Coordinates of C-alpha atoms in Angstrom, one line a residue:
Chain A
X1130 CA 73.7 19.0 29.7
X1131 CA 73.4 21.7 32.0
X1132 CA 76.5 23.5 30.5
X1133 CA 74.9 23.3 27.2
X1134 CA 71.5 24.6 28.3
X1135 CA 73.3 27.6 29.8
X1136 CA 75.5 28.3 26.8
X1137 CA 74.6 31.2 24.5
X1138 CA 72.1 30.7 21.9
X1139 CA 74.5 31.6 19.1
X1140 CA 76.9 28.9 20.4
X1141 CA 74.3 26.4 20.3
X1142 CA 73.2 27.3 16.8
X1143 CA 76.8 27.2 15.7
X1144 CA 77.3 23.7 17.2
X1145 CA 74.0 22.6 15.4
X1146 CA 75.2 24.0 12.2
X1147 CA 78.5 22.4 12.4
X1148 CA 76.9 19.1 13.4
X1149 CA 74.7 19.2 10.4
X1150 CA 77.5 20.1 8.1
X1151 CA 79.5 17.1 9.6
X1152 CA 76.4 14.7 9.1
X1153 CA 76.0 15.9 5.5
X1154 CA 79.6 15.3 4.8
X1155 CA 79.6 11.9 6.3
X1156 CA 76.3 11.0 4.5
X1157 CA 77.7 12.2 1.1
X1158 CA 81.0 10.3 1.8
X1159 CA 79.1 7.2 2.9
X1160 CA 77.1 7.4 -0.4
X1161 CA 80.3 7.6 -2.4
X1162 CA 82.1 4.9 -0.5
X1163 CA 79.5 2.4 -0.4
X1164 CA 77.9 2.0 -3.8
X1165 CA 76.0 -1.1 -2.8
X1166 CA 72.4 -0.2 -2.4
X1167 CA 72.7 3.1 -4.1
X1168 CA 71.2 1.7 -7.2
X1169 CA 67.9 1.2 -5.5
X1170 CA 66.3 4.1 -7.2
X1171 CA 64.0 4.7 -10.0
X1172 CA 63.7 8.0 -11.7
X1173 CA 60.5 9.9 -11.1
X1174 CA 59.8 10.2 -14.9
X1175 CA 59.0 6.4 -14.9
X1176 CA 55.9 7.1 -13.1
X1177 CA 54.8 10.1 -15.1
X1178 CA 53.6 8.4 -18.3
X1179 CA 49.9 8.8 -18.1
X1180 CA 49.3 6.3 -20.8
X1181 CA 51.0 3.5 -19.2
X1182 CA 49.8 4.4 -15.8
X1183 CA 46.2 4.3 -17.1
X1184 CA 46.9 0.9 -18.8
X1185 CA 48.3 -0.4 -15.5
X1186 CA 45.2 0.7 -13.6
X1187 CA 42.8 -0.7 -16.4
X1188 CA 44.5 -4.0 -16.4
X1189 CA 44.5 -4.2 -12.4
X1190 CA 40.9 -3.1 -12.5
X1191 CA 39.9 -5.9 -14.8
X1192 CA 41.8 -8.7 -13.0
X1193 CA 40.5 -7.5 -9.6
X1194 CA 37.0 -8.3 -10.9
X1195 CA 38.0 -11.8 -11.3
X1196 CA 39.3 -11.8 -7.9
X1197 CA 36.8 -12.8 -5.3
X1198 CA 39.1 -13.2 -2.4
X1199 CA 38.8 -9.8 -0.6
X1200 CA 40.5 -11.0 2.5
X1201 CA 43.9 -11.8 1.0
X1202 CA 46.2 -8.9 -0.1
X1203 CA 49.6 -9.4 -1.4
X1204 CA 51.0 -5.9 -1.7
X1205 CA 50.0 -4.0 1.5
X1206 CA 51.5 -2.6 4.6
X1207 CA 52.6 -6.0 6.2
X1208 CA 55.1 -6.3 3.3
X1209 CA 57.1 -3.7 5.1
X1210 CA 56.6 -5.4 8.4
X1211 CA 60.2 -5.0 10.3
X1212 CA 61.7 -3.6 7.1
X1213 CA 63.6 -0.3 7.3
X1214 CA 62.3 2.5 5.1
X1215 CA 65.5 2.8 3.2
X1216 CA 65.2 -0.9 2.3
X1217 CA 61.8 -0.7 0.8
X1218 CA 62.9 -0.2 -2.7
X1219 CA 65.0 -3.4 -2.6
X1220 CA 62.0 -5.3 -1.3
X1221 CA 59.9 -4.1 -3.9
X1222 CA 62.4 -5.0 -6.5
X1223 CA 62.1 -8.6 -5.2
X1224 CA 58.4 -8.4 -5.5
X1225 CA 58.6 -6.9 -9.0
X1226 CA 61.0 -9.6 -10.1
X1227 CA 58.8 -12.4 -8.8
X1228 CA 55.7 -10.8 -10.4
X1229 CA 57.4 -10.8 -13.7
X1230 CA 59.0 -14.2 -13.7
X1231 CA 56.2 -16.2 -12.1
X1232 CA 53.2 -14.2 -13.2
X1233 CA 53.4 -11.7 -15.9
X1234 CA 55.7 -13.7 -18.3
X1235 CA 53.7 -16.9 -18.1
X1236 CA 50.2 -15.1 -18.2
X1237 CA 51.0 -12.7 -21.0
X1238 CA 48.2 -14.0 -23.3
X1239 CA 45.5 -12.8 -20.8
X1240 CA 44.0 -9.5 -20.3
X1241 CA 44.9 -8.1 -23.7
X1242 CA 45.6 -5.7 -25.0
X1243 CA 46.7 -4.2 -21.6
X1244 CA 49.2 -7.1 -20.8
X1245 CA 51.2 -6.4 -24.0
X1246 CA 51.7 -2.8 -23.0
X1247 CA 52.0 -3.3 -19.2
X1248 CA 54.5 -6.1 -19.0
X1249 CA 57.3 -4.3 -20.9
X1250 CA 56.9 -1.4 -18.7
X1251 CA 57.4 -3.3 -15.5
X1252 CA 60.2 -5.4 -17.2
X1253 CA 61.9 -2.0 -17.9
X1254 CA 61.6 -1.1 -14.2
X1255 CA 63.0 -4.4 -13.3
X1256 CA 65.9 -3.9 -15.6
X1257 CA 66.6 -0.4 -14.1
X1258 CA 66.8 -2.1 -10.5
X1259 CA 69.2 -4.9 -11.7
X1260 CA 72.0 -3.3 -9.7
X1261 CA 69.8 -2.8 -6.7
X1262 CA 71.2 -4.7 -3.7
X1263 CA 70.5 -4.8 -0.1
X1264 CA 72.6 -2.8 2.2
X1265 CA 72.3 -5.0 5.2
X1266 CA 71.1 -8.3 6.3
X1267 CA 68.1 -9.0 4.3
X1268 CA 66.7 -11.9 6.1
X1269 CA 63.5 -10.0 7.2
X1270 CA 63.0 -8.8 3.6
X1271 CA 63.4 -12.4 2.3
X1272 CA 61.0 -13.6 4.8
X1273 CA 58.3 -11.1 3.9
X1274 CA 58.9 -11.7 0.1
X1275 CA 58.8 -15.4 0.7
X1276 CA 55.4 -15.1 2.5
X1277 CA 54.0 -13.2 -0.6
X1278 CA 55.4 -15.9 -2.9
X1279 CA 53.9 -18.8 -0.8
X1280 CA 50.5 -17.0 -0.9
X1281 CA 50.5 -16.8 -4.6
X1282 CA 51.6 -20.3 -5.1
X1283 CA 49.2 -21.7 -2.6
X1284 CA 46.4 -19.9 -4.4
X1285 CA 47.5 -21.1 -7.8
X1286 CA 45.6 -19.7 -10.8
X1287 CA 43.6 -17.3 -8.6
X1288 CA 46.8 -16.2 -6.9
X1289 CA 48.1 -15.1 -10.2
X1290 CA 44.9 -13.2 -11.1
X1291 CA 45.4 -11.7 -7.7
X1292 CA 48.8 -10.5 -8.6
X1293 CA 47.6 -8.9 -11.8
X1294 CA 44.7 -7.4 -9.9
X1295 CA 47.3 -5.5 -7.7
X1296 CA 49.5 -4.2 -10.5
X1297 CA 48.3 -0.8 -9.5
X1298 CA 49.5 -1.2 -6.0
X1299 CA 52.7 -2.7 -7.3
X1300 CA 53.0 0.6 -9.5
X1301 CA 52.3 2.8 -6.3
X1302 CA 54.4 1.1 -3.9
X1303 CA 57.3 1.0 -6.4
X1304 CA 56.8 4.6 -6.9
X1305 CA 56.7 5.5 -3.2
X1306 CA 59.7 3.2 -2.4
X1307 CA 62.1 3.8 -5.1
X1308 CA 61.9 7.5 -6.2
Chain B
X756 CA 0.9 -6.4 2.5
X757 CA 4.3 -6.1 0.8
X758 CA 6.4 -7.2 3.8
X759 CA 4.5 -10.4 4.4
X760 CA 4.6 -11.2 0.6
X761 CA 8.4 -10.5 0.6
X762 CA 8.8 -12.6 3.8
X763 CA 6.8 -15.6 2.4
X764 CA 8.6 -15.4 -0.9
X765 CA 12.0 -15.4 0.8
X766 CA 11.0 -18.3 3.2
X767 CA 9.5 -20.2 0.1
X768 CA 12.6 -19.7 -2.0
X769 CA 14.8 -20.6 0.9
X770 CA 13.3 -23.8 2.0
X771 CA 11.7 -25.0 -1.3
X772 CA 14.4 -24.7 -4.0
X773 CA 11.7 -26.3 -6.3
X774 CA 9.6 -23.2 -6.5
X775 CA 12.5 -20.9 -7.4
X776 CA 10.9 -20.4 -10.9
X777 CA 7.8 -18.8 -9.6
X778 CA 9.2 -17.2 -6.4
X779 CA 12.0 -14.7 -5.9
X780 CA 15.0 -16.4 -4.8
X781 CA 17.2 -14.8 -2.0
X782 CA 19.5 -13.7 -4.8
X783 CA 16.9 -11.4 -6.3
X784 CA 16.4 -9.7 -2.7
X785 CA 19.8 -8.5 -2.6
X786 CA 20.4 -4.9 -3.6
X787 CA 21.4 -4.2 -7.0
X788 CA 24.1 -2.2 -8.7
X789 CA 26.0 -1.5 -5.5
X790 CA 28.8 0.8 -6.6
X791 CA 30.8 4.0 -5.5
X792 CA 30.3 7.4 -7.0
X793 CA 33.2 9.4 -6.4
X794 CA 33.5 13.1 -7.0
X795 CA 36.3 15.2 -5.6
X796 CA 37.4 12.2 -3.6
X797 CA 34.0 12.3 -1.8
X798 CA 33.0 8.6 -2.1
X799 CA 29.3 7.7 -1.9
X800 CA 28.0 4.1 -1.9
X801 CA 25.0 3.8 -4.0
X802 CA 22.5 0.9 -4.8
X803 CA 19.1 0.0 -5.9
X804 CA 16.6 -2.3 -4.5
X805 CA 16.6 -5.9 -5.4
X806 CA 14.3 -7.2 -8.0
X807 CA 12.0 -9.1 -5.9
X808 CA 10.5 -6.8 -3.4
X809 CA 11.1 -3.1 -2.9
X810 CA 8.7 -2.2 -0.2
X811 CA 8.6 0.9 2.0
X812 CA 9.7 -1.2 4.9
X813 CA 12.8 -2.5 3.3
X814 CA 15.8 -1.2 5.1
X815 CA 19.4 -1.3 4.2
X816 CA 22.7 -1.8 6.1
X817 CA 26.2 -0.9 5.0
X818 CA 29.5 -2.4 5.7
X819 CA 33.0 -1.5 4.3
X820 CA 36.6 -2.6 4.4
X821 CA 40.0 -2.1 3.1
X822 CA 41.0 -4.8 0.6
X823 CA 43.0 -7.3 2.4
X824 CA 41.2 -6.9 5.8
X825 CA 39.4 -9.8 7.1
X826 CA 36.6 -7.9 9.1
X827 CA 34.0 -6.0 7.5
X828 CA 33.0 -2.9 9.6
X829 CA 29.6 -1.5 10.1
X830 CA 29.1 2.0 8.8
X831 CA 27.6 3.6 12.0
X832 CA 25.2 6.1 10.2
X833 CA 24.1 3.7 7.6
X834 CA 22.4 0.8 9.6
X835 CA 18.8 0.2 8.9
X836 CA 18.4 3.1 6.7
X837 CA 15.7 3.6 4.0
X838 CA 17.8 5.6 1.6
X839 CA 19.7 4.1 -1.3
X840 CA 23.2 5.7 -0.6
X841 CA 25.7 6.1 2.1
X842 CA 28.5 8.5 2.4
X843 CA 31.7 6.5 2.9
X844 CA 34.2 9.4 2.4
X845 CA 35.8 9.1 5.8
X846 CA 36.1 5.4 5.8
X847 CA 37.7 5.3 2.3
X848 CA 40.1 8.1 3.1
X849 CA 43.3 7.0 1.6
X850 CA 43.1 7.7 -2.1
X851 CA 45.7 5.2 -3.1
X852 CA 44.1 2.2 -1.2
X853 CA 41.5 -0.3 -2.6
X854 CA 38.3 -0.6 -0.7
X855 CA 35.1 -2.5 -0.8
X856 CA 31.6 -1.7 0.3
X857 CA 28.7 -4.0 0.7
X858 CA 24.9 -3.6 1.4
X859 CA 22.2 -5.9 2.4
X860 CA 18.4 -5.5 2.7
X861 CA 16.3 -6.4 5.6
X862 CA 12.6 -6.6 5.4
X863 CA 10.3 -8.1 8.1
X864 CA 13.4 -9.3 10.0
X865 CA 14.7 -11.3 7.2
X866 CA 18.1 -10.3 5.7
X867 CA 19.1 -10.7 2.1
X868 CA 22.6 -11.6 1.1
X869 CA 25.2 -9.1 0.9
X870 CA 25.7 -7.2 -2.3
X871 CA 29.4 -6.2 -2.8
X872 CA 31.0 -3.2 -5.0
X873 CA 33.9 -4.0 -7.1
X874 CA 37.3 -3.1 -5.8
X875 CA 37.3 0.7 -5.4
X876 CA 40.3 2.9 -5.5
X877 CA 39.5 6.6 -5.1
X878 CA 42.5 7.8 -6.9
X879 CA 41.5 5.9 -10.0
X880 CA 37.7 6.4 -9.9
X881 CA 37.1 9.9 -8.7
X882 CA 35.9 12.7 -11.0
X883 CA 36.9 16.2 -10.5
X884 CA 34.8 19.3 -10.6
X885 CA 36.0 22.4 -12.3
X886 CA 37.6 25.2 -10.2
X887 CA 35.8 28.5 -10.0
X888 CA 37.8 31.5 -10.8
X889 CA 37.7 35.3 -10.1
X890 CA 39.9 37.6 -12.3
X891 CA 40.7 41.1 -11.4
X892 CA 43.0 43.7 -12.9
X893 CA 45.9 44.9 -10.6
X894 CA 48.0 47.6 -12.3
X895 CA 49.5 46.0 -15.4
X896 CA 48.6 42.4 -14.5
X897 CA 45.7 40.0 -14.1
X898 CA 45.2 38.3 -10.9
X899 CA 43.4 35.0 -11.2
X900 CA 42.1 33.5 -8.0
X901 CA 41.2 29.9 -8.2
X902 CA 38.6 28.3 -5.8
X903 CA 39.1 24.5 -6.0
X904 CA 36.2 22.2 -5.3
X905 CA 36.1 21.1 -1.7
X906 CA 38.3 18.1 -1.2
X907 CA 37.9 16.2 2.1
X908 CA 40.6 16.7 4.5
X909 CA 42.9 13.6 4.7
X910 CA 45.7 12.7 6.7
X911 CA 48.5 12.5 4.5
X912 CA 50.8 10.3 6.3
X913 CA 54.4 11.3 5.6
X914 CA 53.3 13.2 2.4
X915 CA 53.6 16.8 1.8
X916 CA 50.9 18.4 3.7
X917 CA 49.7 20.6 0.9
X918 CA 46.4 19.1 -0.1
X919 CA 47.1 19.4 -3.9
X920 CA 50.4 17.5 -3.5
X921 CA 48.7 14.7 -1.6
X922 CA 46.2 14.3 -4.2
X923 CA 48.8 15.0 -6.9
X924 CA 46.6 17.7 -8.7
X925 CA 47.6 20.9 -10.6
X926 CA 45.6 23.7 -11.6
X927 CA 45.8 24.8 -15.3
X928 CA 44.9 28.4 -16.3
X929 CA 44.3 29.2 -20.0
X930 CA 44.1 32.6 -21.6
X931 CA 41.5 32.5 -24.4
X932 CA 41.3 34.9 -27.3
X933 CA 37.9 34.4 -28.6
X934 CA 38.3 36.6 -31.8
X935 CA 41.4 34.7 -32.7
X936 CA 39.9 31.5 -31.6
X937 CA 43.0 30.5 -29.8
X938 CA 44.1 29.8 -26.3
X939 CA 47.3 29.5 -24.4
X940 CA 48.1 27.7 -21.3
X941 CA 49.5 30.6 -19.0
X942 CA 49.9 28.5 -15.8
X943 CA 50.1 25.0 -14.5
X944 CA 50.8 24.3 -10.9
X945 CA 49.6 24.1 -7.4
X946 CA 49.2 27.7 -6.6
X947 CA 45.7 29.1 -6.3
X948 CA 46.6 32.9 -6.8
X949 CA 48.2 33.5 -10.1
X950 CA 49.5 36.9 -11.5
X951 CA 49.5 37.1 -15.3
X952 CA 51.8 39.8 -16.3
X953 CA 52.6 41.6 -19.7
X954 CA 49.0 42.3 -20.7
X955 CA 48.4 44.9 -23.2
X956 CA 46.1 48.0 -22.6
X957 CA 42.8 48.4 -24.5
X958 CA 42.1 44.7 -24.8
X959 CA 39.8 42.1 -23.7
X960 CA 41.1 39.1 -21.8
X961 CA 39.3 35.9 -21.0
X962 CA 40.6 33.1 -18.7
X963 CA 39.4 29.7 -17.8
X964 CA 40.8 27.0 -15.7
X965 CA 40.7 23.2 -15.1
X966 CA 42.2 20.8 -12.5
X967 CA 44.6 18.3 -13.9
X968 CA 45.7 14.9 -12.7
X969 CA 49.1 14.4 -14.4
X970 CA 49.6 10.8 -13.2
X971 CA 46.5 9.8 -15.1
X972 CA 46.3 12.4 -17.7
X973 CA 42.7 13.4 -16.6
X974 CA 41.2 16.7 -16.3
X975 CA 38.1 18.3 -14.8
X976 CA 35.5 20.1 -16.8
X977 CA 36.6 23.6 -17.9
X978 CA 35.4 26.4 -15.5
X979 CA 33.3 29.2 -16.9
X980 CA 35.3 31.8 -18.7
X981 CA 36.1 35.1 -16.9
X982 CA 36.6 38.1 -19.0
X983 CA 38.1 41.5 -18.1
X984 CA 38.7 44.7 -20.3
X985 CA 41.9 46.4 -19.8
X986 CA 41.4 50.1 -20.1

């Protein structure tokens, strides 16, 4: 360390630049060599469609008025508890998948006309994430998603309303995690 | 007289359910129309007095929480107040998060029940004021300087520190030709100082601006037009 501190500024900068280059190379190579997990991305343009964004918020707004349970929240910070930032998109994919399969498809007749526009939108995102897999041991992710699923199932009908009331949060969390 | 009357009414309605038809029930003591009004991400809770008794001695207390939290928090400056609004801008500071506010009335030591807002997400609810602009001529260009409405300082965790980016807002500048009744959008972006080049001499230019929320396709009111004559 002492030697490093004494060394010339230019030498230090050179080392830094070299390390940076090396890191970037490794990073790129890893990306190329390990395709698993690299599909956990959504293009920004998916979240730049004001019409469907508005519909999603309107739907969530309407459903949230039927949700009197203000203490229980499904999509929030604790969903990310113990989960690496790079794994968040995979986690949100799981949440999205559950939302579609167990809530949106069965409840499609409700909250019209929003549902008929919003469900295909989320189904499309779900499709785009089909190839998204976890890079590492996904136990913690499964636990967190399981907790959400248990909460919804335990609450029954009102749990499903809660899910719909949080579609704006699903939208924002997907956007943050996947673009 | 009013407080006593309120007090009696409340007690009667509470202990003698049979007289509910003639006396105000606790439900009607509760503040009414509790809702957030949000402008430029300043979020103010508003309410009206309950139907039953609104006397001068009625005081109100406000609590708030983020959706999903178990505990309500007292809003310090809005305990036992007589006014019908309370500024919760700092307490509702993440524009992407859903919040609730609630109010109760106290009269002669008796509390009404709490009246709660619907779920409130600043991003979705806020209304934007128009920017104000200055236009000056600099050599062969027009220099447009935008003064945005005042947005509360937020702590954008991990987001780009530029406020407009955090709020996901852009400015739009329009060049208006009143004689031809046409207008062109000459700028859309986050900068507040914009140079418009390629203007022709001996002409009259009018400029206006608005703030735009691309995510929701919402815009503020148009600013007043500013016009300059190019000699």
